Short mmCIF file of C-alpha atoms in Angstrom, two decimals:
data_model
loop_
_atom_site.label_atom_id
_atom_site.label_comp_id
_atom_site.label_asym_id
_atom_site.label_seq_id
_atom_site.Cartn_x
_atom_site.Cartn_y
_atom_site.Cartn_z
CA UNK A 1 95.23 88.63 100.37
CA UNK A 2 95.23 90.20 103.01
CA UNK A 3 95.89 92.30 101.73
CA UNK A 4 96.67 90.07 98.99
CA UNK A 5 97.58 92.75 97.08
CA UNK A 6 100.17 92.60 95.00
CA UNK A 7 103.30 94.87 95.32
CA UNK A 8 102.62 98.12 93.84
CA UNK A 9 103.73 101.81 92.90
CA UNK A 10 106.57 103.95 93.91
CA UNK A 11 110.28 105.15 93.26
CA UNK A 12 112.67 105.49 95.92
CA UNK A 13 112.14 108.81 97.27
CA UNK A 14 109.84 107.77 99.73
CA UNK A 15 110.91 109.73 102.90
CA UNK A 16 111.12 112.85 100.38
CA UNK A 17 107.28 112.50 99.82
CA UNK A 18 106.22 112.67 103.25
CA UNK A 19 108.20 115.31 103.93
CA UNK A 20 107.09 116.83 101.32
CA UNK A 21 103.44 116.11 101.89
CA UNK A 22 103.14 116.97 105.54
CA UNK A 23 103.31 121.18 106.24
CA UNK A 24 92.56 103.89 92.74
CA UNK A 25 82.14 94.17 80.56
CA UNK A 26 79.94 96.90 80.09
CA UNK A 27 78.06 93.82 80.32
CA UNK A 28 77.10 92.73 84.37
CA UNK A 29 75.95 89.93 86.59
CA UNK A 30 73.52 93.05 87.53
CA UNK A 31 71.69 93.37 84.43
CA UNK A 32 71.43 97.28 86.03
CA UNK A 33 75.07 97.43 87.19
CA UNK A 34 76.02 99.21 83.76
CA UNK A 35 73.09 100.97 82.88
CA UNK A 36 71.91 103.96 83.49
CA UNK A 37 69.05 104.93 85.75
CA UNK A 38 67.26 108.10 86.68
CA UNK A 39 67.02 109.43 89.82
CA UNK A 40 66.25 112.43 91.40
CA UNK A 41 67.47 114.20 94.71
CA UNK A 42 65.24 116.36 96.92
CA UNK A 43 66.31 119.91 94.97
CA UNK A 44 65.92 118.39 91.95
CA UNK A 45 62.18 117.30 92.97
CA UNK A 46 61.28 121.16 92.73
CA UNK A 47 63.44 121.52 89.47
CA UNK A 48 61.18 118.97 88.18
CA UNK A 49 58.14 120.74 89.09
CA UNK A 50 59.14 123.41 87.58
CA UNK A 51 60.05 121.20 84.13
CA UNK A 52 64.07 121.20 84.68
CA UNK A 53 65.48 117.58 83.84
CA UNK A 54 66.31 114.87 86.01
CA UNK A 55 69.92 114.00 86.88
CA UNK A 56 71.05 110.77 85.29
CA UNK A 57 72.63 108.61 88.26
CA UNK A 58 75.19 106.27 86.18
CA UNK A 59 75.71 102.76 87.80
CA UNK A 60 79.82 101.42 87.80
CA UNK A 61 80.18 98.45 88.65
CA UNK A 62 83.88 97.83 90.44
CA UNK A 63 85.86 95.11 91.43
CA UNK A 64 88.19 95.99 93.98
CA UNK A 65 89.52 94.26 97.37
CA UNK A 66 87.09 94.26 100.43
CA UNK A 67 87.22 92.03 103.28
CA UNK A 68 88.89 93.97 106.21
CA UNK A 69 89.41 96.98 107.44
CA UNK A 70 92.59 97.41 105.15
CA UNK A 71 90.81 96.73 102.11
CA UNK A 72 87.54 98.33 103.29
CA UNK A 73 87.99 101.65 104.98
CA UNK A 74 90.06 103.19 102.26
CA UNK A 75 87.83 102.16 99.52
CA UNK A 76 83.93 103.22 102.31
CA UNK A 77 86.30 106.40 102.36
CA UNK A 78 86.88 106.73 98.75
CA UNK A 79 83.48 106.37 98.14
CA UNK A 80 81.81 108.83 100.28
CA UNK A 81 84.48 111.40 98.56
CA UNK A 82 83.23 109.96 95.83
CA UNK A 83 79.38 110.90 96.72
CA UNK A 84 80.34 114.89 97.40
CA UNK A 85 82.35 114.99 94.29
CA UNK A 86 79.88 112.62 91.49
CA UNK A 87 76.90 112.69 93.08
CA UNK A 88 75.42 110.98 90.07
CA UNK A 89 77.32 108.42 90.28
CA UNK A 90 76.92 104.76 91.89
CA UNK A 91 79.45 102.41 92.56
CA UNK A 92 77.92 98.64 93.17
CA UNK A 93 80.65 96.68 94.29
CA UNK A 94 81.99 93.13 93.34
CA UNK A 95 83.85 92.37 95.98
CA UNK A 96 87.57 90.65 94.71
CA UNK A 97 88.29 87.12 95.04
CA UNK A 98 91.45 85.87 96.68
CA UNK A 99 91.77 83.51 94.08
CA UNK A 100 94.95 84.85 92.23
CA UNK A 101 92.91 86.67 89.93
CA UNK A 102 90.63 83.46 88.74
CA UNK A 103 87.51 85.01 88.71
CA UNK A 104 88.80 88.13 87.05
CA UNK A 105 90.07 85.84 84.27
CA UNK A 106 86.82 84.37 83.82
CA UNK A 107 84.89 87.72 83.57
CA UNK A 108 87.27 88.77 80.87
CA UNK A 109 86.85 85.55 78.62
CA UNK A 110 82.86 85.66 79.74
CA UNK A 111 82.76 89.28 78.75
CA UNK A 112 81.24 90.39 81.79
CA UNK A 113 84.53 92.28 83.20
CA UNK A 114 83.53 95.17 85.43
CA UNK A 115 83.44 98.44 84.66
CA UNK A 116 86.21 99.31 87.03
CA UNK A 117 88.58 96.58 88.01
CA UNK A 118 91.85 96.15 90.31
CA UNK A 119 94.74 94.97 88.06
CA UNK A 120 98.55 94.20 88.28
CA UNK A 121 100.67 93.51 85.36
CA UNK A 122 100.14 89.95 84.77
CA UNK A 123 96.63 91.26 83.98
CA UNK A 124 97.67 93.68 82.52
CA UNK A 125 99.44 92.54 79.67
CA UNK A 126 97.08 89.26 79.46
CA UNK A 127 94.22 91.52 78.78
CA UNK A 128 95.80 94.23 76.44
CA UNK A 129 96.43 91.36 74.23
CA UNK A 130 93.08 89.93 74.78
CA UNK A 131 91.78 93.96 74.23
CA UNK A 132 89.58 94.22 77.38
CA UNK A 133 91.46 96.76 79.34
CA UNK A 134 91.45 100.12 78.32
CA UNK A 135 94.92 102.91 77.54
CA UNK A 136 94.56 105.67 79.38
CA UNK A 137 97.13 107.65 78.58
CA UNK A 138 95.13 110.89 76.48
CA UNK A 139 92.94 110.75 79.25
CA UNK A 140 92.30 114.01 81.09
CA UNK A 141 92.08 111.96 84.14
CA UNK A 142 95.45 110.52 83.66
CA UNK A 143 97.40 114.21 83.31
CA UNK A 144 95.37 115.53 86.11
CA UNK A 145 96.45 112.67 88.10
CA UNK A 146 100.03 112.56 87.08
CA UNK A 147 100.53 116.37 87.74
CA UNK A 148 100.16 115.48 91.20
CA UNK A 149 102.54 113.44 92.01
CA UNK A 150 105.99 113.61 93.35
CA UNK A 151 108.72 113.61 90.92
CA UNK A 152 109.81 110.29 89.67
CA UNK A 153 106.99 108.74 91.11
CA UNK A 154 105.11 109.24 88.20
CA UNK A 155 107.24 106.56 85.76
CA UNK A 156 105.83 103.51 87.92
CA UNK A 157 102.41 103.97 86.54
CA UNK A 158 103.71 102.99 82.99
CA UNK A 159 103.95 99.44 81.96
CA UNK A 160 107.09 98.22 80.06
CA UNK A 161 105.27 99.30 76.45
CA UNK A 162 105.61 103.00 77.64
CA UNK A 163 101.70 103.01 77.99
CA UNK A 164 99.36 103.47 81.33
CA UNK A 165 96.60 100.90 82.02
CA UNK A 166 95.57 101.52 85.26
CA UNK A 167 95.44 104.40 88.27
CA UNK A 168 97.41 104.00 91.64
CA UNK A 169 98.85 106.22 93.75
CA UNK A 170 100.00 103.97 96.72
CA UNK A 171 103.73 103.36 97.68
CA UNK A 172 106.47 100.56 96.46
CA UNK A 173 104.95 98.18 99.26
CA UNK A 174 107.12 95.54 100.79
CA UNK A 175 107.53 92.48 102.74
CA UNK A 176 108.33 91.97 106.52
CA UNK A 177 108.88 89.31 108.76
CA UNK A 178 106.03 89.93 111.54
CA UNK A 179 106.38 87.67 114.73
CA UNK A 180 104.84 87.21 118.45
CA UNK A 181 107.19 88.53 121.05
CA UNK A 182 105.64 86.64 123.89
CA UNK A 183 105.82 83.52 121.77
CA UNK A 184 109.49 84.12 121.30
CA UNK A 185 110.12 84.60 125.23
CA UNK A 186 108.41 81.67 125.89
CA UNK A 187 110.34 79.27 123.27
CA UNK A 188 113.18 80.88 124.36
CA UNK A 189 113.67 82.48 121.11
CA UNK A 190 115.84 85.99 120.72
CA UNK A 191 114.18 88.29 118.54
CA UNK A 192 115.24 89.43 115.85
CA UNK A 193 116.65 86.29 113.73
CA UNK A 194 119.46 87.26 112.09
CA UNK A 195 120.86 84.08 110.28
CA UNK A 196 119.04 80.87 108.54
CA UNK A 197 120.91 79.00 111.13
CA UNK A 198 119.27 80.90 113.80
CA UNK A 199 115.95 80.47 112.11
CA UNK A 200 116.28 76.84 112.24
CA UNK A 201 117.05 76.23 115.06
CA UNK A 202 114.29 78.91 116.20
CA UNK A 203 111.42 76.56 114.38
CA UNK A 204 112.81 73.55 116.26
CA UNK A 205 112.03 75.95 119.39
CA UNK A 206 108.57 76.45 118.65
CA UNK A 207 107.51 72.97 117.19
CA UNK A 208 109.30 71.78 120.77
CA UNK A 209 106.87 74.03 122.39
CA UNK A 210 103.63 72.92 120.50
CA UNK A 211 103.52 76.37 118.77
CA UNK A 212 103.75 76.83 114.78
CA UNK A 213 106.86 78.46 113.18
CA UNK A 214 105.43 80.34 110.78
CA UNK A 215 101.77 80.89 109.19
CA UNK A 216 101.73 81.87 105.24
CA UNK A 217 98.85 81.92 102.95
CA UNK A 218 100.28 80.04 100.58
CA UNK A 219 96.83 79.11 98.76
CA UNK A 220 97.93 82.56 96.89
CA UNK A 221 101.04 81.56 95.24
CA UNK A 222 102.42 85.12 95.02
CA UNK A 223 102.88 84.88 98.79
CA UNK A 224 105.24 82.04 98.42
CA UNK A 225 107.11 83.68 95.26
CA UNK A 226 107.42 86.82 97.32
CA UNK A 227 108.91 84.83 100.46
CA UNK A 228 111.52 83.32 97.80
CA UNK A 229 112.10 86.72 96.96
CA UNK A 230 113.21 87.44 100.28
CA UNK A 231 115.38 85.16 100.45
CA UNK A 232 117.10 86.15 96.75
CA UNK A 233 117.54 89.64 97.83
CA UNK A 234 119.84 89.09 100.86
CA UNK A 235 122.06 88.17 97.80
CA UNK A 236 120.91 89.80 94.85
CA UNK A 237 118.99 93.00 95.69
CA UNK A 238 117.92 93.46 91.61
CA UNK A 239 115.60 90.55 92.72
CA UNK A 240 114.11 88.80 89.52
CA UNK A 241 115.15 91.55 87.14
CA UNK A 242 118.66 89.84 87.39
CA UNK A 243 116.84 87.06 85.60
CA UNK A 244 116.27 88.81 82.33
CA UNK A 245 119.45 89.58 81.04
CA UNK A 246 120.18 88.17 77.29
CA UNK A 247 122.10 84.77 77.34
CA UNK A 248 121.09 83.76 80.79
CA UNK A 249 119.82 80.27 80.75
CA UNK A 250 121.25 78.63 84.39
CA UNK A 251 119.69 80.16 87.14
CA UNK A 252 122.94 82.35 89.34
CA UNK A 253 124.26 81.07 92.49
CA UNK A 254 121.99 84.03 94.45
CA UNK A 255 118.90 82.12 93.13
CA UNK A 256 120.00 78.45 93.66
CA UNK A 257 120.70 78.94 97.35
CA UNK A 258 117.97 80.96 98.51
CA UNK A 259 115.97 77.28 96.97
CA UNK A 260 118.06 75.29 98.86
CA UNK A 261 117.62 77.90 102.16
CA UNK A 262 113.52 77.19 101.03
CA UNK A 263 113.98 73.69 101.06
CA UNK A 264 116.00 73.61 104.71
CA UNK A 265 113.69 76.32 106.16
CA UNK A 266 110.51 73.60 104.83
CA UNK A 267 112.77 70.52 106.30
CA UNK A 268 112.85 72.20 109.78
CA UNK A 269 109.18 72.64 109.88
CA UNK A 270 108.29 76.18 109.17
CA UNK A 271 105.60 76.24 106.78
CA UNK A 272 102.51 73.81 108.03
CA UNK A 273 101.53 71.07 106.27
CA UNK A 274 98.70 72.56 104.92
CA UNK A 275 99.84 75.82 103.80
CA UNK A 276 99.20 75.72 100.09
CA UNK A 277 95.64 75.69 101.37
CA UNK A 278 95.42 78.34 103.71
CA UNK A 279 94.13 81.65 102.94
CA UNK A 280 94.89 84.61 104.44
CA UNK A 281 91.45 84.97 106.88
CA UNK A 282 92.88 81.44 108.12
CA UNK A 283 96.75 82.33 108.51
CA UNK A 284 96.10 85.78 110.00
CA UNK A 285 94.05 83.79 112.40
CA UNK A 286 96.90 81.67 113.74
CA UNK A 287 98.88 84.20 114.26
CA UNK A 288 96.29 86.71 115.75
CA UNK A 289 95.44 84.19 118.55
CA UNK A 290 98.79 82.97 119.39
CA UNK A 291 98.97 79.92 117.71
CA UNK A 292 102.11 80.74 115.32
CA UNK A 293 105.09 82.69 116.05
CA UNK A 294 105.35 84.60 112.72
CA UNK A 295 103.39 85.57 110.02
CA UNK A 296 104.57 86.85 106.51
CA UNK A 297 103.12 89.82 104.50
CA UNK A 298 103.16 93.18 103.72
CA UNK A 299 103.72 96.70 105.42
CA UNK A 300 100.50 97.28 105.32
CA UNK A 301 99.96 94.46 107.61
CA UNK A 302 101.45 96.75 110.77
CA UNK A 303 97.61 98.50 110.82
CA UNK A 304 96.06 95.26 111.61
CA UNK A 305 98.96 93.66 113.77
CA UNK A 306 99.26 96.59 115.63
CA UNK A 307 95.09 96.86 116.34
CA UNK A 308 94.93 92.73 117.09
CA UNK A 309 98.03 92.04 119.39
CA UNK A 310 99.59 95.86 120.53
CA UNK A 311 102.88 96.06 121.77
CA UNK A 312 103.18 92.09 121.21
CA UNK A 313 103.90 92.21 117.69
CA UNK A 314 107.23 93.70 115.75
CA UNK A 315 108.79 92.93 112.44
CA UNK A 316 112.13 91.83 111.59
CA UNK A 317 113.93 92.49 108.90
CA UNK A 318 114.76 89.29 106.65
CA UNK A 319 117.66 86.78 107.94
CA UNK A 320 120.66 86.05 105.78
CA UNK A 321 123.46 83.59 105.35
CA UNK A 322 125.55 85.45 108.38
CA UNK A 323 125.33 88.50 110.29
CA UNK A 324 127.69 90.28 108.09
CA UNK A 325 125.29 89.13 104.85
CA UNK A 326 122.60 90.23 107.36
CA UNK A 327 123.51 93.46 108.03
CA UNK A 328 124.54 95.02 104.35
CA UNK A 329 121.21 93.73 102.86
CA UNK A 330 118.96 94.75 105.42
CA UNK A 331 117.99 97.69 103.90
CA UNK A 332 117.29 96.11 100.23
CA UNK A 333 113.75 95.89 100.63
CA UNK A 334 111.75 92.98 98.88
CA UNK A 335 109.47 94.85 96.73
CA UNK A 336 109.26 96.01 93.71
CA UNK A 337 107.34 99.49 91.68
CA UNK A 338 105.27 97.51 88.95
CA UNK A 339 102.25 99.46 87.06
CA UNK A 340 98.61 98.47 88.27
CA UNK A 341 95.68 99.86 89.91
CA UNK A 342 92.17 100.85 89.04
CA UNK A 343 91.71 99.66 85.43
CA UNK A 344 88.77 100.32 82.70
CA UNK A 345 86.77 97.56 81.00
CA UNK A 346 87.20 98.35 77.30
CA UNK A 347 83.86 97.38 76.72
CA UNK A 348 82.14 99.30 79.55
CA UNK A 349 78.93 101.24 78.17
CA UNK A 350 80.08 104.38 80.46
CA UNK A 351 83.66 104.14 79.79
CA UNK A 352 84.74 108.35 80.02
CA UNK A 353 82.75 108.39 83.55
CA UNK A 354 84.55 105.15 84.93
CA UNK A 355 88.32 106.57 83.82
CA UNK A 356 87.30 109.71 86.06
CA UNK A 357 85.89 107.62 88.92
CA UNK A 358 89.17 105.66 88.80
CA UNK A 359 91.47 108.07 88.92
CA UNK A 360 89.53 110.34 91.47
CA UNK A 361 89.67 106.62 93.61
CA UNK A 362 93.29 106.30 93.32
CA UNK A 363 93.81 109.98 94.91
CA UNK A 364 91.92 109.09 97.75
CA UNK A 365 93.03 105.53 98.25
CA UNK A 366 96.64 107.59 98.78
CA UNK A 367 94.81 110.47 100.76
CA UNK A 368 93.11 107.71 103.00
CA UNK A 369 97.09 105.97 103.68
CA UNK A 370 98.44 109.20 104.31
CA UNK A 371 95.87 111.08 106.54
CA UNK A 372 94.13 108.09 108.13
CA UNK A 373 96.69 106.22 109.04
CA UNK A 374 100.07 107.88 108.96
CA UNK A 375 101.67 106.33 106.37
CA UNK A 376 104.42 108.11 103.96
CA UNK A 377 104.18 105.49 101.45
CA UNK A 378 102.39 107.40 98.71
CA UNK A 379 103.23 108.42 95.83
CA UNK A 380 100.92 111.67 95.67
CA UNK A 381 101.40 115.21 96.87
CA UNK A 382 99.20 115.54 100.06
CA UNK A 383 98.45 118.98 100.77
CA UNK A 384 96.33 117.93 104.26
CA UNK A 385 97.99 117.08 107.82
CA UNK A 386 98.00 113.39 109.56
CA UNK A 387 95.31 113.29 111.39
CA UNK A 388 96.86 110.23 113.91
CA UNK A 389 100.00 109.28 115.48
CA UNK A 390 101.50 106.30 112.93
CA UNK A 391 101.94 102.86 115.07
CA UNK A 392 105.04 102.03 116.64
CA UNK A 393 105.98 99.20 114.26
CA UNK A 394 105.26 102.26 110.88
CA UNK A 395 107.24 104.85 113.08
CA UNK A 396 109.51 102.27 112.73
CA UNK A 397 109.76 102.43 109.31
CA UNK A 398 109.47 105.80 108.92
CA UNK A 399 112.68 106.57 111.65
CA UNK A 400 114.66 103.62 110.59
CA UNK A 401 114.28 102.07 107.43
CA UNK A 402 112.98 105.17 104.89
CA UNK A 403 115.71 107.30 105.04
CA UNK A 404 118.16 104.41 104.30
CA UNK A 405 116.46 102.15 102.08
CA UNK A 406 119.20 101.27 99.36
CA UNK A 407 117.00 99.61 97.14
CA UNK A 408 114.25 98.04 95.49
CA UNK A 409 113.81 94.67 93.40
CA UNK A 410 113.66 95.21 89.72
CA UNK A 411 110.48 95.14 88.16
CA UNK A 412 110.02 91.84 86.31
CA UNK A 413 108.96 92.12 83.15
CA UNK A 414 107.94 88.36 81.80
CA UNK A 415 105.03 86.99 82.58
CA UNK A 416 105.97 83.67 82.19
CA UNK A 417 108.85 83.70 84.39
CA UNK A 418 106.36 85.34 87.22
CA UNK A 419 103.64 82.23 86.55
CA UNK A 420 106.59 79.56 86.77
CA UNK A 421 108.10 81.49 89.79
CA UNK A 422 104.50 81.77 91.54
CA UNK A 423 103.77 78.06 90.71
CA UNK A 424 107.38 76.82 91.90
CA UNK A 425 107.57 78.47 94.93
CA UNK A 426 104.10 77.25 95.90
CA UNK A 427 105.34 73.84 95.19
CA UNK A 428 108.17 74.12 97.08
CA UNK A 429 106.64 74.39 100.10
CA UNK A 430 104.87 70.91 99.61
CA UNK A 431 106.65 68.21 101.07
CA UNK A 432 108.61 66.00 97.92
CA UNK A 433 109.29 69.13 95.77
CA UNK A 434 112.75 69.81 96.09
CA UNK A 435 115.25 73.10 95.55
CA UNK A 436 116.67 70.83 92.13
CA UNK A 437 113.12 70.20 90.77
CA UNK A 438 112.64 74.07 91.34
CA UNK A 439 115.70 74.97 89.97
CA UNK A 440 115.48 72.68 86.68
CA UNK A 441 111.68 73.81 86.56
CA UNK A 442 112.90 77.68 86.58
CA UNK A 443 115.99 76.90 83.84
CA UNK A 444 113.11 75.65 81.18
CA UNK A 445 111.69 78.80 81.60
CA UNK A 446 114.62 80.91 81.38
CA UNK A 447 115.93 79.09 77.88
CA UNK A 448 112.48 80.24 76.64
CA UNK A 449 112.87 84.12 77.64
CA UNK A 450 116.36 84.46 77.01
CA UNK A 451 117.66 82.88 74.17
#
């Protein structure tokens, strides 16, 4: 996803923790992946001469994001941490699917989950009923970890049933408008869009021009869900939390015309016709050789924008009904703290090593997003200086929009309302689903949970 990771862990006192700071089935595919093997180092060659035992090198297998430099060079740095710290230890990598989790699924109902996994709540509470994720909250691992980070931050590794399933230490990540400034000049287009009408008539700009509005990977449907999102916030910053609320069976006016906004946004043009098919190695593309004016993910997306296209790329904050609207919502940032991370099979044959491993990943995942690259949006106490100057489009973030943020989304809490959400919002950005089909679709759902 590029990252098509999901939105993850935080509270609000983000600018607090830099400051603060400065001064991630037993049974494999490998038939070895699990096992255990024995192997021994050059000292230990001479301990074995002498009749001292070999170390036993323990084989995890993981399943984690890697397929660009954001998903790889924090985990290749995590893992030669790793190396120093468990040198008896061997990580052999399943590389994660963008597939919405599909593959993951089918390990779990295969039993051939990995010993280490990357999990959000959906999975999360799918597998705690289905038993193959392990608690971790006696764990050593888990109080050595928590006693590190900032205060507050700690509450957004527990899921709603008060117990912890999985290690993170990353930020609250969130969504921004990226977009081309030299394909804005050129369409005549003044960044940044403030309004929907200004968006529209922005798209007509571009299509005029033989450029594309807007590139999404929409073949991930929580792309799409999140871009709704965006569009509920400028009205109702609690996001889909607003949604759970006892009683509540029509969907509020906040929801109903950020649909119809979808529906005139898809009417203009901006998403391409074959969006719902496009991955994010394809949309990134588009946008990374000039073919589309803006692209939608992430913060964590500034890394790569910034090393592809320079000075030519800036984010936008999300348009609103008027510039008023615009204005008092910037700061309400679509994204929400939800518990995930580095989760344990609860079948894995090495299960006490794996829960260490994890945990010892998730402090350098943060350590790797904080020294490497700058950013404040951990959630851990980092005791070591930045070791580069942060982007423009981060420095950004960190002058502008940390010390004001007003807000986060609510962390949603049903399941099923987050599966009809990510399958509505995909559809609506198919030509012949309309706002009403989305909004009756989303009603059903909401008589279920609330009544």
């Amino acid at each position: 996803m590029k990252r098509t990771v999901y939105f993850s862990v935080m509270a609000a006192s983000l600018i607090l923790a830099f400051s603060m700071a400065a001064c991630g089935n037993g049974k494999s595919a490998d038939p070895g992946a699990s096992g255990a093997t024995v192997k021994a180092t050059g000292s230990e060659a001479g301990s074995t001469a002498s009749g001292a035992a070999q170390e036993e090198t323990i084989k995890l297998r993981i399943y984690v994001k890697y397929f660009n430099d954001d998903t790889k060079k924090p985990y290749d740095y995590a893992v030669a941490a790793l190396k120093k710290e468990m040198p008896n230890i061997e990580l052999v990598l399943d590389p994660m699917q963008q597939d919405d989790n599909q593959k993951l699924k089918t390990y779990a109902a295969t039993g051939n989950l990995p010993d280490i996994f990357d999990t959000d709540y959906n999975i999360i509470k799918a597998f705690v009923e289905s038993k193959n994720i392990e608690m971790l909250d006696d764990a050593q691992a888990t109080k050595d970890l928590l006693a590190a980070f900032n205060q507050g931050n700690d509450k957004s590794l527990t899921a709603p049933d008060g117990h912890i399933y999985g290690y993170t230490a990353g930020g609250t990540n969130f969504q921004l408008l990226f977009y081309n400034k030299k394909l804005f000049a050129e369409a005549g287009v003044e960044a940044p869009i403030k309004t929907y009408d200004e968006w529209i008539e922005a798209i007509k700009k571009f299509k005029a021009k033989g450029i594309i509005p807007l590139s999404i990977f929409a073949k991930e449907k929580w792309i799409s869900n999140s871009f709704y999102k965006g569009l509920v916030m400028r009205e109702q910053p609690d996001g889909y939390g607003a949604l759970e609320q006892k009683g509540l069976t029509q969907l509020p006016d906040a929801f109903k015309n950020a649909s119809k906004v979808f529906e005139s946004l898809k009417e203009a043009g901006l998403f391409d016709p074959n969006a719902t098919n496009t991955n994010y190695d394809q949309a990134s593309a588009l946008f990374y050789t000039g073919k589309a004016a803006m692209f939608v993910n992430g913060q964590w997306e500034i890394y790569n924008a910034d090393k592809k296209m320079g000075s030519n790329v800036d984010w936008m904050y999300w348009p609103a009904q008027d510039v008023q609207t615009y204005e008092n919502m910037k700061y309400y940032l679509n994204g929400a703290p939800s518990p995930g991370g580095f989760a344990i099979s609860q079948t894995s044959a090495h299960k006490e090593e794996a829960i260490r491993v994890a945990a010892f990943l998730a402090r350098k995942y943060s350590e790797y997003q904080y020294i490497e690259l700058g950013s404040p949006i951990v959630s851990l106490k980092i005791d070591q200086p930045v070791s580069v100057n942060p982007p423009a489009m981060m420095q950004r973030l960190i002058d502008e929009v940390l010390p004001n943020v007003k807000g986060y989304a609510k962390f949603n809490e049903s399941t099923e309302l987050t599966n009809a959400l990510d399958d509505n919002t995909q559809n609506l950005i198919v030509k012949g689903f309309t706002d009403k089909q989305f909004n009756e679709n989303i009603e059903r759902v909401l008589k279920t949970i609330n009544e």
